[in-house]
Amino acid sequence: MSWFSDWKEKRAKKKAEKAATAAAAPAKKEAAASSAPAAAKGAKAPEFIADSPIDGYVPGLGAPPGGKINIAIYWAAACGGCDVSLLDTDEKVLNIGDMSNILMWPIATDGKEKDIEALEDGEITVAMINGAIRNSENEHMARLLRKKSQILVSYGACACLGGTPALANLVPGGVNEIKDYVYGVTPTSANFIADGGRKLEDVMPRPEYNAPEGTLTLPVLYDTVKTVDQVVDVDYYIPGCPPTQKSIAALLDALVGFVYRGEALPPKGTTVGVIPKSLCEECHRHKENRRITEVFEPHEVLNIDHDLCLLDQGILCLGAGTIAGCGAPCTKADQPCRGCYGPPKPVSEQGSSIFTAIASLFPIEANDAKMNEDDMDDIMSVIKDPLGYFYAFSMSKSLIKRAVNEGGQ
Amino acid sequence: MAEFEPKIVAFCCNWCSYAGADGAGVARMQMPTNFRIIRTMCSARVDPEHVLRAFSKGADGVLVLGCHPADCHYIGGNYRARRRIALLRMVLEQYGFDPKRMKLEWVSASEGEKFQKTVIEFVDTIKALGPNPVCSKEA
Ligand code: SF4
Ligand code: SF4
Ligand code: SF4
Ligand code: FES
């Protein structure tokens, strides 16, 4: 653990140095703090330790020359996995602490909405939003953080593509149908209503409630779940469910370069951590003729061949319609790619692009010319739930974003 | 209210169906004018994305027309197309569309009459179904 004692030493030295300069020039620091990133330009680079033991982690980084930057992390309609991926950064989280004041991070710190509201516009350097926009509160917070931040990052599959929450768009009756089911039909709710002699209205949440103490409000759910960039302007995207440590390190490296050395940030709109080709190129499996006649769930295939393309084994893998960069952890673990990184750049619709490719892998039959379209329906019906499967992550970004009702409303 | 006049997008493959449509026109066969033809080199060039885009932009119905099985200029294009269209039909049904809003039909270069019949029938079908449900509701 020599790097650790090294790190402690450096850290102590840095601290002493800092105290000395702070005492010598308190006025200078104050002036710099108000425009941290700009002031960082031309500032002396800190000493980077060449053999940093953890990829992306810089021991003894210390505060940026222009003072700490402000960051905020918010969860919208999220599962918490994205926040955990940020907590999972191990030592790198210390660099985040060196570099910044975390003004808001619901999973880990105490910052509240009113604290953000009290800030000047642009006072936050980087805000990261994970999760989809599922209700009015999500949208309000996204707009608020956009207003207060210089850089806004859409973090994770839900924020970038809609992700799992956006599958709610496929409920034909929208929010009302979902609420009726959750509060009226699920056994716990139904029993609760029946046991207490209650009515559905008694348990149904209402967006406004007049209590003796005043009016209480709840966020309003949306019928159509949206991505972050469908409600506010986004600067960077980090895909993944959740994003990989490699992507986080890439963002952190860019930020460290920016705040400590005044280096240019990647161009606006950059998707961090991707490689502009399809996942199949990153996947270690070799491809044979890839003809599908039967479809299996991974658990139905005993002895999955670890080196053969999963499509060759009848397991529907979305790699061909997914952008590379994650390192294909899923196919390494004998699981198909579910497409969490989103489509490769030129592709606008991930779902249709992948099911088009997969439909083409069904072989032509000897008597194809004599078959009719009903026979085709039979052949293709081995694929269950194509909409849910091929659009599992990208519903908010698809061409048709929600269920439709024939014959008017 | 005036009668509903549907907007229909018809993808026609260059080698058979487009020629068939041309034949119908040259022979001055009467048919409704609700459709706009998009010529593709083969029915297999019709990506399901094109059909979804047509629906998302307000088309009330989509026709995909190609060479008869075994007649595709590129040998197997229509065999690919019919599989994709079958899967797309499942997807459209899951969205809640009436699957009759999209039709795959084989029309050869000499089948002007079949082209006419297909268009007439399809326009009737779509008129009965009413307007595209995507436009009526978008949150
Ligand atoms: S992207 Fe995945 S990990 Fe992140 S919030 Fe959505 S479901 Fe959870
Ligand atoms: S389809 Fe899936 S298993 Fe096959 S090569 Fe592509 S990513 Fe790998
Ligand atoms: S293999 Fe596919 S599902 Fe798995 S992490 Fe990569 S993009 Fe996501
Ligand atoms: S060329 Fe007509 S279907 Fe292929």
Tab-separated table of N, CA and C in Angstrom, chain A residues 58-157:
chain	number	residue	atom	x	y	z
A	58	VAL	N	-6.552	10.712	-9.219
A	58	VAL	CA	-5.325	11.472	-9.018
A	58	VAL	C	-5.137	11.741	-7.536
A	59	PRO	N	-4.205	11.038	-6.893
A	59	PRO	CA	-4.020	11.255	-5.456
A	59	PRO	C	-3.552	12.687	-5.197
A	60	GLY	N	-4.043	13.264	-4.135
A	60	GLY	CA	-3.578	14.584	-3.724
A	60	GLY	C	-3.862	15.667	-4.726
A	61	LEU	N	-5.009	15.571	-5.362
A	61	LEU	CA	-5.351	16.539	-6.395
A	61	LEU	C	-5.494	17.945	-5.815
A	62	GLY	N	-6.114	18.044	-4.662
A	62	GLY	CA	-6.312	19.358	-4.034
A	62	GLY	C	-7.345	20.186	-4.773
A	63	ALA	N	-7.615	21.363	-4.234
A	63	ALA	CA	-8.639	22.208	-4.845
A	63	ALA	C	-8.100	22.829	-6.130
A	64	PRO	N	-8.974	23.126	-7.080
A	64	PRO	CA	-8.533	23.775	-8.318
A	64	PRO	C	-7.961	25.156	-8.018
A	65	PRO	N	-7.095	25.649	-8.899
A	65	PRO	CA	-6.463	26.951	-8.664
A	65	PRO	C	-7.501	28.073	-8.511
A	66	GLY	N	-8.595	27.955	-9.191
A	66	GLY	CA	-9.594	29.015	-9.102
A	66	GLY	C	-10.623	28.788	-8.015
A	67	GLY	N	-10.384	27.861	-7.129
A	67	GLY	CA	-11.378	27.542	-6.115
A	67	GLY	C	-12.264	26.401	-6.597
A	68	LYS	N	-12.939	25.793	-5.628
A	68	LYS	CA	-13.772	24.644	-5.981
A	68	LYS	C	-14.933	25.049	-6.875
A	69	ILE	N	-15.281	24.158	-7.771
A	69	ILE	CA	-16.468	24.398	-8.585
A	69	ILE	C	-17.688	23.827	-7.865
A	70	ASN	N	-18.857	24.225	-8.318
A	70	ASN	CA	-20.088	23.683	-7.751
A	70	ASN	C	-20.654	22.617	-8.672
A	71	ILE	N	-21.038	21.500	-8.083
A	71	ILE	CA	-21.737	20.519	-8.915
A	71	ILE	C	-23.042	20.113	-8.242
A	72	ALA	N	-23.952	19.617	-9.051
A	72	ALA	CA	-25.230	19.131	-8.541
A	72	ALA	C	-25.584	17.858	-9.292
A	73	ILE	N	-26.127	16.905	-8.566
A	73	ILE	CA	-26.537	15.644	-9.176
A	73	ILE	C	-27.994	15.424	-8.773
A	74	TYR	N	-28.822	15.139	-9.758
A	74	TYR	CA	-30.244	14.985	-9.438
A	74	TYR	C	-30.778	13.699	-10.042
A	75	TRP	N	-31.693	13.060	-9.315
A	75	TRP	CA	-32.369	11.889	-9.887
A	75	TRP	C	-33.780	12.265	-10.274
A	76	ALA	N	-34.117	12.003	-11.500
A	76	ALA	CA	-35.502	12.199	-11.939
A	76	ALA	C	-36.193	10.832	-11.810
A	77	ALA	N	-36.852	10.335	-12.846
A	77	ALA	CA	-37.467	9.008	-12.753
A	77	ALA	C	-36.369	7.967	-12.934
A	78	ALA	N	-35.779	7.567	-11.813
A	78	ALA	CA	-34.602	6.708	-11.861
A	78	ALA	C	-34.768	5.571	-10.867
A	79	CYS	N	-33.933	4.546	-11.025
A	79	CYS	CA	-34.021	3.409	-10.112
A	79	CYS	C	-33.021	3.539	-8.981
A	80	GLY	N	-32.106	4.497	-9.073
A	80	GLY	CA	-31.054	4.617	-8.066
A	80	GLY	C	-29.748	4.020	-8.530
A	81	GLY	N	-29.816	3.179	-9.567
A	81	GLY	CA	-28.605	2.530	-10.058
A	81	GLY	C	-27.581	3.520	-10.580
A	82	CYS	N	-28.058	4.575	-11.202
A	82	CYS	CA	-27.131	5.579	-11.736
A	82	CYS	C	-26.395	6.275	-10.596
A	83	ASP	N	-27.113	6.579	-9.514
A	83	ASP	CA	-26.459	7.204	-8.369
A	83	ASP	C	-25.441	6.254	-7.754
A	84	VAL	N	-25.824	4.991	-7.689
A	84	VAL	CA	-24.892	4.017	-7.121
A	84	VAL	C	-23.643	3.915	-7.996
A	85	SER	N	-23.817	4.031	-9.317
A	85	SER	CA	-22.637	3.969	-10.191
A	85	SER	C	-21.689	5.120	-9.889
A	86	LEU	N	-22.237	6.267	-9.495
A	86	LEU	CA	-21.374	7.396	-9.138
A	86	LEU	C	-20.698	7.156	-7.782
A	87	LEU	N	-21.444	6.553	-6.871
A	87	LEU	CA	-20.840	6.223	-5.576
A	87	LEU	C	-19.767	5.157	-5.740
A	88	ASP	N	-19.929	4.362	-6.789
A	88	ASP	CA	-19.034	3.249	-7.052
A	88	ASP	C	-17.669	3.671	-7.585
A	89	THR	N	-17.446	4.958	-7.673
A	89	THR	CA	-16.207	5.414	-8.287
A	89	THR	C	-14.990	5.192	-7.393
A	90	ASP	N	-15.193	4.548	-6.258
A	90	ASP	CA	-14.086	4.280	-5.331
A	90	ASP	C	-13.330	5.564	-5.018
A	91	GLU	N	-11.994	5.503	-5.179
A	91	GLU	CA	-11.164	6.646	-4.788
A	91	GLU	C	-11.464	7.891	-5.611
A	92	LYS	N	-11.978	7.669	-6.809
A	92	LYS	CA	-12.219	8.825	-7.683
A	92	LYS	C	-13.204	9.802	-7.052
A	93	VAL	N	-14.055	9.265	-6.174
A	93	VAL	CA	-15.019	10.145	-5.524
A	93	VAL	C	-14.294	11.199	-4.676
A	94	LEU	N	-13.087	10.860	-4.231
A	94	LEU	CA	-12.294	11.835	-3.458
A	94	LEU	C	-11.874	12.995	-4.354
A	95	ASN	N	-11.569	12.673	-5.615
A	95	ASN	CA	-11.227	13.745	-6.557
A	95	ASN	C	-12.421	14.666	-6.772
A	96	ILE	N	-13.595	14.056	-6.814
A	96	ILE	CA	-14.796	14.885	-6.975
A	96	ILE	C	-14.880	15.841	-5.787
A	97	GLY	N	-14.577	15.324	-4.615
A	97	GLY	CA	-14.592	16.162	-3.414
A	97	GLY	C	-13.510	17.229	-3.442
A	98	ASP	N	-12.318	16.862	-3.949
A	98	ASP	CA	-11.227	17.845	-4.064
A	98	ASP	C	-11.646	19.009	-4.948
A	99	MET	N	-12.352	18.628	-5.999
A	99	MET	CA	-12.592	19.561	-7.081
A	99	MET	C	-13.810	20.432	-6.822
A	100	SER	N	-14.764	19.900	-6.049
A	100	SER	CA	-16.072	20.562	-6.086
A	100	SER	C	-16.794	20.575	-4.749
A	101	ASN	N	-17.710	21.514	-4.647
A	101	ASN	CA	-18.728	21.469	-3.608
A	101	ASN	C	-19.947	20.799	-4.222
A	102	ILE	N	-20.426	19.762	-3.564
A	102	ILE	CA	-21.615	19.103	-4.088
A	102	ILE	C	-22.832	19.792	-3.472
A	103	LEU	N	-23.496	20.594	-4.270
A	103	LEU	CA	-24.603	21.395	-3.742
A	103	LEU	C	-25.887	20.596	-3.622
A	104	MET	N	-26.001	19.593	-4.458
A	104	MET	CA	-27.205	18.760	-4.379
A	104	MET	C	-26.845	17.368	-4.865
A	105	TRP	N	-27.304	16.367	-4.123
A	105	TRP	CA	-27.158	14.976	-4.540
A	105	TRP	C	-28.066	14.167	-3.619
A	106	PRO	N	-29.316	14.043	-3.982
A	106	PRO	CA	-30.294	13.497	-3.033
A	106	PRO	C	-29.873	12.186	-2.369
A	107	ILE	N	-29.115	11.358	-3.067
A	107	ILE	CA	-28.786	10.064	-2.454
A	107	ILE	C	-27.702	10.213	-1.393
A	108	ALA	N	-26.919	11.284	-1.445
A	108	ALA	CA	-25.743	11.337	-0.577
A	108	ALA	C	-25.615	12.628	0.233
A	109	THR	N	-26.198	13.712	-0.216
A	109	THR	CA	-26.011	14.967	0.510
A	109	THR	C	-27.364	15.632	0.766
A	110	ASP	N	-27.308	16.776	1.400
A	110	ASP	CA	-28.519	17.347	1.968
A	110	ASP	C	-29.084	18.526	1.185
A	111	GLY	N	-28.470	18.884	0.056
A	111	GLY	CA	-28.941	20.062	-0.692
A	111	GLY	C	-30.407	19.943	-1.072
A	112	LYS	N	-31.125	21.044	-0.946
A	112	LYS	CA	-32.563	21.029	-1.233
A	112	LYS	C	-32.854	21.925	-2.441
A	113	GLU	N	-34.068	21.801	-2.930
A	113	GLU	CA	-34.495	22.593	-4.077
A	113	GLU	C	-34.306	24.086	-3.804
A	114	LYS	N	-34.669	24.513	-2.573
A	114	LYS	CA	-34.585	25.959	-2.288
A	114	LYS	C	-33.135	26.453	-2.308
A	115	ASP	N	-32.190	25.549	-1.968
A	115	ASP	CA	-30.774	25.955	-2.032
A	115	ASP	C	-30.370	26.235	-3.478
A	116	ILE	N	-30.892	25.407	-4.380
A	116	ILE	CA	-30.567	25.606	-5.795
A	116	ILE	C	-31.246	26.882	-6.300
A	117	GLU	N	-32.483	27.069	-5.862
A	117	GLU	CA	-33.210	28.269	-6.298
A	117	GLU	C	-32.501	29.551	-5.876
A	118	ALA	N	-31.818	29.494	-4.721
A	118	ALA	CA	-31.166	30.696	-4.196
A	118	ALA	C	-29.893	31.054	-4.969
A	119	LEU	N	-29.427	30.137	-5.829
A	119	LEU	CA	-28.174	30.404	-6.546
A	119	LEU	C	-28.395	31.377	-7.696
A	120	GLU	N	-27.285	32.018	-8.084
A	120	GLU	CA	-27.311	32.828	-9.303
A	120	GLU	C	-27.399	31.883	-10.506
A	121	ASP	N	-27.899	32.376	-11.624
A	121	ASP	CA	-27.871	31.574	-12.854
A	121	ASP	C	-26.424	31.256	-13.218
A	122	GLY	N	-26.178	30.030	-13.588
A	122	GLY	CA	-24.833	29.640	-14.000
A	122	GLY	C	-23.864	29.420	-12.853
A	123	GLU	N	-24.334	29.469	-11.636
A	123	GLU	CA	-23.414	29.319	-10.506
A	123	GLU	C	-22.945	27.866	-10.336
A	124	ILE	N	-23.744	26.947	-10.823
A	124	ILE	CA	-23.312	25.545	-10.814
A	124	ILE	C	-22.501	25.311	-12.091
A	125	THR	N	-21.328	24.708	-11.943
A	125	THR	CA	-20.533	24.449	-13.151
A	125	THR	C	-21.090	23.238	-13.894
A	126	VAL	N	-21.302	22.135	-13.170
A	126	VAL	CA	-21.813	20.929	-13.823
A	126	VAL	C	-23.010	20.372	-13.055
A	127	ALA	N	-24.100	20.157	-13.753
A	127	ALA	CA	-25.221	19.419	-13.160
A	127	ALA	C	-25.406	18.141	-13.952
A	128	MET	N	-25.631	17.046	-13.213
A	128	MET	CA	-25.864	15.768	-13.881
A	128	MET	C	-27.257	15.303	-13.498
A	129	ILE	N	-28.038	14.938	-14.498
A	129	ILE	CA	-29.383	14.443	-14.219
A	129	ILE	C	-29.469	13.001	-14.688
A	130	ASN	N	-29.829	12.108	-13.777
A	130	ASN	CA	-30.116	10.738	-14.195
A	130	ASN	C	-31.608	10.501	-14.093
A	131	GLY	N	-32.086	9.504	-14.810
A	131	GLY	CA	-33.514	9.203	-14.792
A	131	GLY	C	-34.267	9.973	-15.874
A	132	ALA	N	-35.448	9.436	-16.195
A	132	ALA	CA	-36.269	10.042	-17.244
A	132	ALA	C	-37.147	11.137	-16.653
A	133	ILE	N	-37.823	11.873	-17.536
A	133	ILE	CA	-38.761	12.913	-17.103
A	133	ILE	C	-40.150	12.281	-17.108
A	134	ARG	N	-40.620	11.963	-15.917
A	134	ARG	CA	-41.831	11.184	-15.791
A	134	ARG	C	-42.969	12.012	-15.184
A	135	ASN	N	-42.610	13.091	-14.475
A	135	ASN	CA	-43.660	13.905	-13.851
A	135	ASN	C	-43.250	15.377	-13.813
A	136	SER	N	-44.162	16.205	-13.325
A	136	SER	CA	-43.943	17.657	-13.362
A	136	SER	C	-42.762	18.073	-12.481
A	137	GLU	N	-42.506	17.322	-11.418
A	137	GLU	CA	-41.373	17.678	-10.565
A	137	GLU	C	-40.054	17.423	-11.295
A	138	ASN	N	-39.973	16.275	-11.979
A	138	ASN	CA	-38.765	15.969	-12.758
A	138	ASN	C	-38.485	17.100	-13.738
A	139	GLU	N	-39.538	17.544	-14.415
A	139	GLU	CA	-39.357	18.585	-15.418
A	139	GLU	C	-38.952	19.904	-14.762
A	140	HIS	N	-39.596	20.220	-13.651
A	140	HIS	CA	-39.266	21.460	-12.937
A	140	HIS	C	-37.798	21.460	-12.510
A	141	MET	N	-37.345	20.343	-11.950
A	141	MET	CA	-35.952	20.285	-11.479
A	141	MET	C	-34.972	20.347	-12.654
A	142	ALA	N	-35.336	19.699	-13.755
A	142	ALA	CA	-34.452	19.755	-14.927
A	142	ALA	C	-34.324	21.197	-15.415
A	143	ARG	N	-35.446	21.906	-15.451
A	143	ARG	CA	-35.395	23.305	-15.911
A	143	ARG	C	-34.619	24.178	-14.941
A	144	LEU	N	-34.842	23.934	-13.651
A	144	LEU	CA	-34.145	24.727	-12.637
A	144	LEU	C	-32.636	24.508	-12.734
A	145	LEU	N	-32.241	23.247	-12.817
A	145	LEU	CA	-30.803	22.952	-12.879
A	145	LEU	C	-30.196	23.483	-14.178
A	146	ARG	N	-30.957	23.412	-15.247
A	146	ARG	CA	-30.453	23.965	-16.511
A	146	ARG	C	-30.154	25.462	-16.351
A	147	LYS	N	-31.072	26.152	-15.699
A	147	LYS	CA	-30.944	27.602	-15.536
A	147	LYS	C	-29.729	27.946	-14.681
A	148	LYS	N	-29.471	27.135	-13.685
A	148	LYS	CA	-28.411	27.465	-12.734
A	148	LYS	C	-27.052	26.905	-13.140
A	149	SER	N	-26.996	26.141	-14.234
A	149	SER	CA	-25.761	25.417	-14.540
A	149	SER	C	-25.151	25.837	-15.863
A	150	GLN	N	-23.809	25.776	-15.890
A	150	GLN	CA	-23.117	26.043	-17.147
A	150	GLN	C	-23.126	24.810	-18.048
A	151	ILE	N	-22.962	23.652	-17.419
A	151	ILE	CA	-22.898	22.411	-18.192
A	151	ILE	C	-23.950	21.461	-17.630
A	152	LEU	N	-24.760	20.896	-18.508
A	152	LEU	CA	-25.752	19.929	-18.045
A	152	LEU	C	-25.478	18.578	-18.715
A	153	VAL	N	-25.386	17.555	-17.892
A	153	VAL	CA	-25.079	16.217	-18.384
A	153	VAL	C	-26.308	15.323	-18.219
A	154	SER	N	-26.693	14.678	-19.301
A	154	SER	CA	-27.763	13.689	-19.260
A	154	SER	C	-27.108	12.344	-18.975
A	155	TYR	N	-27.391	11.784	-17.799
A	155	TYR	CA	-26.602	10.665	-17.293
A	155	TYR	C	-27.432	9.381	-17.245
A	156	GLY	N	-27.027	8.404	-18.016
A	156	GLY	CA	-27.680	7.100	-17.958
A	156	GLY	C	-28.751	6.913	-19.023
A	157	ALA	N	-29.125	5.644	-19.229
A	157	ALA	CA	-30.058	5.292	-20.301
A	157	ALA	C	-31.419	5.959	-20.116
